[in-house]
Coordinates of C-alpha atoms in Angstrom, one line a residue:
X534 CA -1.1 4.3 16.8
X535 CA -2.2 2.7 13.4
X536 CA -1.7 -1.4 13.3
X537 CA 2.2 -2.4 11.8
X538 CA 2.3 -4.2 8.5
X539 CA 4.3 -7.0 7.9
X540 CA 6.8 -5.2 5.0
X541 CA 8.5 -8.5 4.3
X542 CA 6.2 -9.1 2.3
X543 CA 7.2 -6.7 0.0
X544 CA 10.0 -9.3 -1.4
X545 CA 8.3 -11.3 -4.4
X546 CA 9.3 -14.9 -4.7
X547 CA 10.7 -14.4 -8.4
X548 CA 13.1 -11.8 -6.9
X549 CA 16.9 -12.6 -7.8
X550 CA 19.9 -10.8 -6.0
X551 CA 19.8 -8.0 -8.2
X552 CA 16.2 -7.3 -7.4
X553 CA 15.8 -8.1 -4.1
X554 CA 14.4 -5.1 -2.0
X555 CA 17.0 -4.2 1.0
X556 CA 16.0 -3.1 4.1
X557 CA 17.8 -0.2 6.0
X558 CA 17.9 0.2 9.8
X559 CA 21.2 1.6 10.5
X560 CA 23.4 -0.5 13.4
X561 CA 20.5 -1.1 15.7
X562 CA 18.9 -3.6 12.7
X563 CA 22.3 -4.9 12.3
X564 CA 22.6 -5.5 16.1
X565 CA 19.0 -7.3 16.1
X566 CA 20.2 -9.6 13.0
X567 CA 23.5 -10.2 14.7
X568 CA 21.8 -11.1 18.2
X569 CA 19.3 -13.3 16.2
X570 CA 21.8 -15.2 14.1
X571 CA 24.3 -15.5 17.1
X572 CA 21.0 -16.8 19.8
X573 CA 20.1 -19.7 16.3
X574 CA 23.9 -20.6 15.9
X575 CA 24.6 -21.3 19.4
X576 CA 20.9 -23.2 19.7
X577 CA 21.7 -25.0 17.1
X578 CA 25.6 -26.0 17.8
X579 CA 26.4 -24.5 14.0
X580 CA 29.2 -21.9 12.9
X581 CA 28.3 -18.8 10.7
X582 CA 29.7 -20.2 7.8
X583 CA 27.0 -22.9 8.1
X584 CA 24.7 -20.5 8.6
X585 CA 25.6 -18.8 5.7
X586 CA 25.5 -22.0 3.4
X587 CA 21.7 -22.8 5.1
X588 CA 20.6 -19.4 3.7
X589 CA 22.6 -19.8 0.6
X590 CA 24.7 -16.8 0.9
X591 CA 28.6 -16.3 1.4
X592 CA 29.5 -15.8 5.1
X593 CA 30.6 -12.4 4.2
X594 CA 27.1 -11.6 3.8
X595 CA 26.4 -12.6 7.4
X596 CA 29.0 -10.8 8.5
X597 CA 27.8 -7.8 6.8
X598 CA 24.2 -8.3 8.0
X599 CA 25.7 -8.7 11.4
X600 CA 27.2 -5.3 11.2
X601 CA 30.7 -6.1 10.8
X602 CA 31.5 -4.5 7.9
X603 CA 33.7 -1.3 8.5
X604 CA 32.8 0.8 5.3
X605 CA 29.1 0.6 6.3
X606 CA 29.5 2.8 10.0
X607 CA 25.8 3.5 9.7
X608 CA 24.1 0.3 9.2
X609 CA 24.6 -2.3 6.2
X610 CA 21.3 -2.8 4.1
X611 CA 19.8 -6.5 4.6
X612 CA 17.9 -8.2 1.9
X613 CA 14.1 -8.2 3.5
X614 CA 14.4 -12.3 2.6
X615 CA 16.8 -13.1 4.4
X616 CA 15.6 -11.0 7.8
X617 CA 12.0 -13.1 7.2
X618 CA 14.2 -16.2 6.6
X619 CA 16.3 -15.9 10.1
X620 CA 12.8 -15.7 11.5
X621 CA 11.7 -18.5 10.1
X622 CA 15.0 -20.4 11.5
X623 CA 14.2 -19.4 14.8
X624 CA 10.8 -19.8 14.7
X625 CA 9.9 -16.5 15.5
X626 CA 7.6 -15.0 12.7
X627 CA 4.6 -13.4 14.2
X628 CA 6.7 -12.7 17.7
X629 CA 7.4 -9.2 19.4
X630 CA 11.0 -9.7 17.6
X631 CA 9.1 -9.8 14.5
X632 CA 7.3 -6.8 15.0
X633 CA 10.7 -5.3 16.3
X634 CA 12.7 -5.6 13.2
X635 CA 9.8 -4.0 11.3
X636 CA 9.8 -1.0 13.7
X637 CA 13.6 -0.9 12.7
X638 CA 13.0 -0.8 9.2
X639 CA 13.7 3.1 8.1
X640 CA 14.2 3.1 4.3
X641 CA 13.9 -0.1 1.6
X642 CA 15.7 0.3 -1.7
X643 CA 14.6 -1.9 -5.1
X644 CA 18.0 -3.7 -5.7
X645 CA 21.6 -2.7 -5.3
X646 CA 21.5 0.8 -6.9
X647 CA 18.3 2.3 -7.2
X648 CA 17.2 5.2 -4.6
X649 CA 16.4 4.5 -1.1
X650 CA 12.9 4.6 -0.2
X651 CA 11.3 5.5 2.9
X652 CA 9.9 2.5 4.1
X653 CA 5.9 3.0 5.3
X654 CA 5.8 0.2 8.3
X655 CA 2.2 1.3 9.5
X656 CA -1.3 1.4 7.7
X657 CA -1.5 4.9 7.6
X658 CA -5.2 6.6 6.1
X659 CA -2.5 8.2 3.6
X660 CA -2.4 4.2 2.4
X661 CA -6.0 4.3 2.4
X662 CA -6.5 7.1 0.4
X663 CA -4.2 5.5 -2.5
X664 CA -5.2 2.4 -2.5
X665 CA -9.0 4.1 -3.4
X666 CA -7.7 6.4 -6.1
X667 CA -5.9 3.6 -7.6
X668 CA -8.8 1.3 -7.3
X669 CA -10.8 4.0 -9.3
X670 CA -8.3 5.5 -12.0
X671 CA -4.8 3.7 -11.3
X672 CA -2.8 1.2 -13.5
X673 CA -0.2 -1.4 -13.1
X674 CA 1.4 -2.4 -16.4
X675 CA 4.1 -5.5 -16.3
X676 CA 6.6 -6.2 -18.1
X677 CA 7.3 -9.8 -19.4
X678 CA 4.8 -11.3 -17.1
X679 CA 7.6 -10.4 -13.8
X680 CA 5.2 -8.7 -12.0
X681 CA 5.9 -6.3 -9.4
X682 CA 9.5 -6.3 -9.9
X683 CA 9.2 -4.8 -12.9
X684 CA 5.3 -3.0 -12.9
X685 CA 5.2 0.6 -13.7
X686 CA 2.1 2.5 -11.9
X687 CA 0.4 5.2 -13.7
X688 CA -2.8 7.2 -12.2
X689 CA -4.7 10.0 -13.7
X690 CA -7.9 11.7 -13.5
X691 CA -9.7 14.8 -15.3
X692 CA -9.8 16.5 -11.8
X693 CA -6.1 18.1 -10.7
X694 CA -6.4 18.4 -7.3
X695 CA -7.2 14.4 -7.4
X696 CA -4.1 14.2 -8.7
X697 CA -2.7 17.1 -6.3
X698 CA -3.9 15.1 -3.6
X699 CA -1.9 11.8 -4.5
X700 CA 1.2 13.4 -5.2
X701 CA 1.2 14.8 -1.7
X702 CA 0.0 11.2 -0.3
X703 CA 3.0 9.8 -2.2
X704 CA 5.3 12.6 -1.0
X705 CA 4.9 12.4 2.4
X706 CA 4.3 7.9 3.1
X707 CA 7.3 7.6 0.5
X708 CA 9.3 11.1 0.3
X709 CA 9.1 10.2 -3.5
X710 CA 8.2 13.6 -5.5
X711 CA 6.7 12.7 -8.7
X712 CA 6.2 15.5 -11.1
X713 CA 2.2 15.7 -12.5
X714 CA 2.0 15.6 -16.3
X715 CA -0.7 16.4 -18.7
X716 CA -2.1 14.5 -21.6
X717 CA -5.3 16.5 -22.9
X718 CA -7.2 17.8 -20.1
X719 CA -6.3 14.8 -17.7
X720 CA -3.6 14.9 -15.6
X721 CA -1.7 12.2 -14.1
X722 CA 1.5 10.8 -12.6
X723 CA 3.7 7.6 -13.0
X724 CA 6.7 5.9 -11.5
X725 CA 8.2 2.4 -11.9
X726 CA 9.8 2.6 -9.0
X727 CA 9.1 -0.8 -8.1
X728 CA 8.1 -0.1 -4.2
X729 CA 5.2 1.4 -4.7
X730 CA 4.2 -1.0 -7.0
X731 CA 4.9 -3.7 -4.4
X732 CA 2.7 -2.0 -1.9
X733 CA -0.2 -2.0 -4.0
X734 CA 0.4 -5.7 -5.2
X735 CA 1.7 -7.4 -2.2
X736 CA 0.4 -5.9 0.5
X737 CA -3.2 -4.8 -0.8
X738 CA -3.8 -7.3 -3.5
X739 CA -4.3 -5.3 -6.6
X740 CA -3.6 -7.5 -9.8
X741 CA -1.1 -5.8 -12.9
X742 CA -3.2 -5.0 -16.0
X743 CA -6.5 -5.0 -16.6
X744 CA -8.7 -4.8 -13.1
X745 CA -12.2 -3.5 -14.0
X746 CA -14.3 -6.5 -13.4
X747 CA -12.5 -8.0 -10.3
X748 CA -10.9 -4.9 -8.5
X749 CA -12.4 -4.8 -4.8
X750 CA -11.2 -3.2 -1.3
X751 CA -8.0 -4.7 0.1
X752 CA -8.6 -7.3 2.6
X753 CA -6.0 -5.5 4.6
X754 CA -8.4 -3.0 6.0
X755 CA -12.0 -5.4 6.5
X756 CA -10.8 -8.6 7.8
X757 CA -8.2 -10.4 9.7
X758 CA -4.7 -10.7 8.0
X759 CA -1.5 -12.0 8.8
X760 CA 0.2 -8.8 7.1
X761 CA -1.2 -7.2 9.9
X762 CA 1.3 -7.8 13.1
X763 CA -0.5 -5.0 16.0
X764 CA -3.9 -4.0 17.7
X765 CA -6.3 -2.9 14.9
X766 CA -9.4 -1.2 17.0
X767 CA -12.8 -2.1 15.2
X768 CA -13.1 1.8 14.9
X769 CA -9.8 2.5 13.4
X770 CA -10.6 0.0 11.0
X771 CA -13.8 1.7 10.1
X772 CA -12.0 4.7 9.6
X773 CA -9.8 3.3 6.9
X774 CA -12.3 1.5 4.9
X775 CA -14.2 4.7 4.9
X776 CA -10.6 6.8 3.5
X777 CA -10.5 4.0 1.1
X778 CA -14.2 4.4 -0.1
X779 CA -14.0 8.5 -0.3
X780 CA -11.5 8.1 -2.8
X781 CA -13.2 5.9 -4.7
X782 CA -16.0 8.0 -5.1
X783 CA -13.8 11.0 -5.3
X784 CA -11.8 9.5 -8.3
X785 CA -15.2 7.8 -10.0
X786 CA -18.4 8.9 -8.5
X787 CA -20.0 11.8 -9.8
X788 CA -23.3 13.8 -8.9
X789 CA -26.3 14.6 -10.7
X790 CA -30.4 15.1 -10.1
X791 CA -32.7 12.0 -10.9
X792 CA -36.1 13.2 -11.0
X793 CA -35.3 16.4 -8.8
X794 CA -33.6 14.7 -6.4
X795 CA -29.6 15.4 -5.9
X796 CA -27.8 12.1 -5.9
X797 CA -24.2 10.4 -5.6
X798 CA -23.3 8.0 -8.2
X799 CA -20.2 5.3 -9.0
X800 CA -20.3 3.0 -12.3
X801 CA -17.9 0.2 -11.7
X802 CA -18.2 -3.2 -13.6
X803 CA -16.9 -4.9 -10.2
X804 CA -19.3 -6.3 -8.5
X805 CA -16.9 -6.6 -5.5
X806 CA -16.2 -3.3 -5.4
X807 CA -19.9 -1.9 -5.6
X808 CA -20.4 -4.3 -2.5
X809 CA -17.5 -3.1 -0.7
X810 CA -18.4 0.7 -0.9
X811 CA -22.5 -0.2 -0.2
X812 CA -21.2 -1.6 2.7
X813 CA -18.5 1.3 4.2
X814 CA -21.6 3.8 3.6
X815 CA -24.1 1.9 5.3
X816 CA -21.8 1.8 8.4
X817 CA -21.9 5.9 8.3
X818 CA -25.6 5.7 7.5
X819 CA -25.4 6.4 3.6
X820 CA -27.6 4.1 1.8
X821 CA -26.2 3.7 -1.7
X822 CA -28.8 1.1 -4.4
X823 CA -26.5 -1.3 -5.6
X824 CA -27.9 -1.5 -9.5
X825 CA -26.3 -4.3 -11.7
X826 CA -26.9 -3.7 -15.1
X827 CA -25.4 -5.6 -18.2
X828 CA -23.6 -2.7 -19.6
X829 CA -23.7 -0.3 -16.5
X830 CA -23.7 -1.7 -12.9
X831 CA -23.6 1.5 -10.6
X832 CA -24.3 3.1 -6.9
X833 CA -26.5 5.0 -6.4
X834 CA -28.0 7.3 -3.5
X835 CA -31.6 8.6 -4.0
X836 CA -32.4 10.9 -1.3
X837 CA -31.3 14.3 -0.9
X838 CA -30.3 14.0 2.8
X839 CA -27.3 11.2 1.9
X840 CA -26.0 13.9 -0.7
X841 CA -25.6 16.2 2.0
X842 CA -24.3 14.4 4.8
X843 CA -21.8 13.3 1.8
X844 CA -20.8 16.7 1.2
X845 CA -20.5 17.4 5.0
X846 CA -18.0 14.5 5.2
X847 CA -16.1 16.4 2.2
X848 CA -16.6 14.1 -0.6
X849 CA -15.1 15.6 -3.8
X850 CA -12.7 18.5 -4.8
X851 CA -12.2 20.9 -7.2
X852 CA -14.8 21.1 -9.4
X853 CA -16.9 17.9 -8.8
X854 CA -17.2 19.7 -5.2
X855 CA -18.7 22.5 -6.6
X856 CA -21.3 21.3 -8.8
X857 CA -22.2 19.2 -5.8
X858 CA -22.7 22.6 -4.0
X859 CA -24.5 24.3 -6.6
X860 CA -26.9 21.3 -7.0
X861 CA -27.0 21.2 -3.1
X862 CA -28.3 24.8 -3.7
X863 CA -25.5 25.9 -1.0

């Protein structure tokens, strides 16, 4: 089972009513909300309608978050602030009821009227895999400085079935199907629906606009972070660090021969980053030089035997695959 993510995060603290992201969970999340609110009033001695006026709402809201609300017979949508706020109030935030309203959590939707979402509650190598493209070739543009409640997310690379390959990602965390374009010989997709955007901001730390000096691996997937609320085995977590890296290289890296010898190559101006990824490879035995040059910091490997235990692992499609074969001489 791969470790459950803390999804209330995804709410922004410049989020209004209109913009608040809503959590679906049919009447079982509406019967965990009601048993929660019901165990804090009687605790604390208060009515609902107090309730209501500590979280600033109307009590009709608590009613409907309670699951009283007749033309919602299959669950009423609650905002995720106010389900991370009624865990504050009862002091439960990192508790198993914490971790059971996230397993509750089936679809999220951006505001009041924009498409449901299916919520992705666990840190699936899918997650992994987008977080490396997008750390090689993606974009985050704002829009008035309101950061991810507004961002658009673009990603495109020379090499299709890159692009293929996030699509499908993209398809089956979010059940979003975005259609790939084509400007020139790149092709790329884009969306500003705002919950993928908020996955790549709030839960993996990627900053909106320009990223190329500072962009690094999330710290969700090397360290120890409250976003994560389950087991995370040392080996799973070695797994995903190394989906994250692959697409890296499979987005940036390229391959070449350097005085006869076939090597694996990245240019990044982020120092982090080149760190990062010399430190996945080493864990798998792939010893990339870490070169820092004024104009053109790279990775490098400069021994035959890493190129192929790098194409053995699959590194690259399409057409950077098979140059790598041909210089592999396979």
């Amino acid at each position: 089972m791969y470790p459950l993510i803390d999804i209330l995060k995804l709410h922004h603290p410049e989020d209004t009513e209109k913009s608040a992201v809503r959590a679906f969970g049919g009447e079982k999340l509406n019967k965990i909300f009601d048993e929660l609110s019901t165990s804090f009033c009687q605790n604390s001695r208060i009515s609902y309608a107090q309730l209501a006026k500590i979280m600033n709402v109307n009590k009709i809201s608590i009613q409907n978050w309670r699951g009283f609300n007749k033309k919602y017979p299959k669950g009423h949508p609650i905002p995720l602030w106010a389900l991370d706020k009624l865990l504050q109030l009862t002091y439960s935030k990192g508790s198993e009821m914490h971790n059971e309203i996230i397993r509750n959590i089936t679809h999220l939707q951006c505001g009041r009227v924009s498409k449901k979402i299916k919520a992705v509650i666990y840190l699936r190598p899918e997650l992994a895999n987008i977080c490396g493209a997008h750390a090689a070739d993606g974009c985050l543009y704002g829009w008035k400085g309101k950061g991810p409640t507004t961002a658009r997310w673009d990603i495109g690379d020379l090499e299709k079935s890159n692009i293929l390959a996030v699509k499908k990602w993209i398809d089956d965390l979010f059940e979003i199907e975005l259609p790939i374009l084509k400007k020139g010989k790149m092709s790329y997709i884009w969306t500003n629906m705002q919950i993928i955007s908020r996955y790549l901001v709030l839960l993996f730390d990627f900053p909106i606009g320009e990223k190329s000096h500072i962009v690094k691996e999330p710290a969700i997937f090397s360290g120890k972070d409250a976003r994560i609320l389950s087991e995370f085995p040392e080996d799973l977590r070695w797994q995903l660090r190394w989906e994250f890296a692959k697409e890296v290289i499979n987005f940036d890296g390229h391959s070449t021969i350097i005085g006869g010898i076939v090597s694996i190559g990245l240019g990044s101006e982020s120092e982090l980053l080149r760190n990062n990824l010399v430190e996945i490879f080493a864990h798998l035995g792939i010893n990339f030089h870490n070169y820092q040059y004024e104009k053109n910091s790279k990775i490098l490997t400069t021994a035959k035997k890493e190129a192929v235990k790098l194409y053995s692992l699959g590194i690259f499609r399409g057409q950077k695959r098979e140059k790598l074969k041909r210089l592999l001489g396979n």
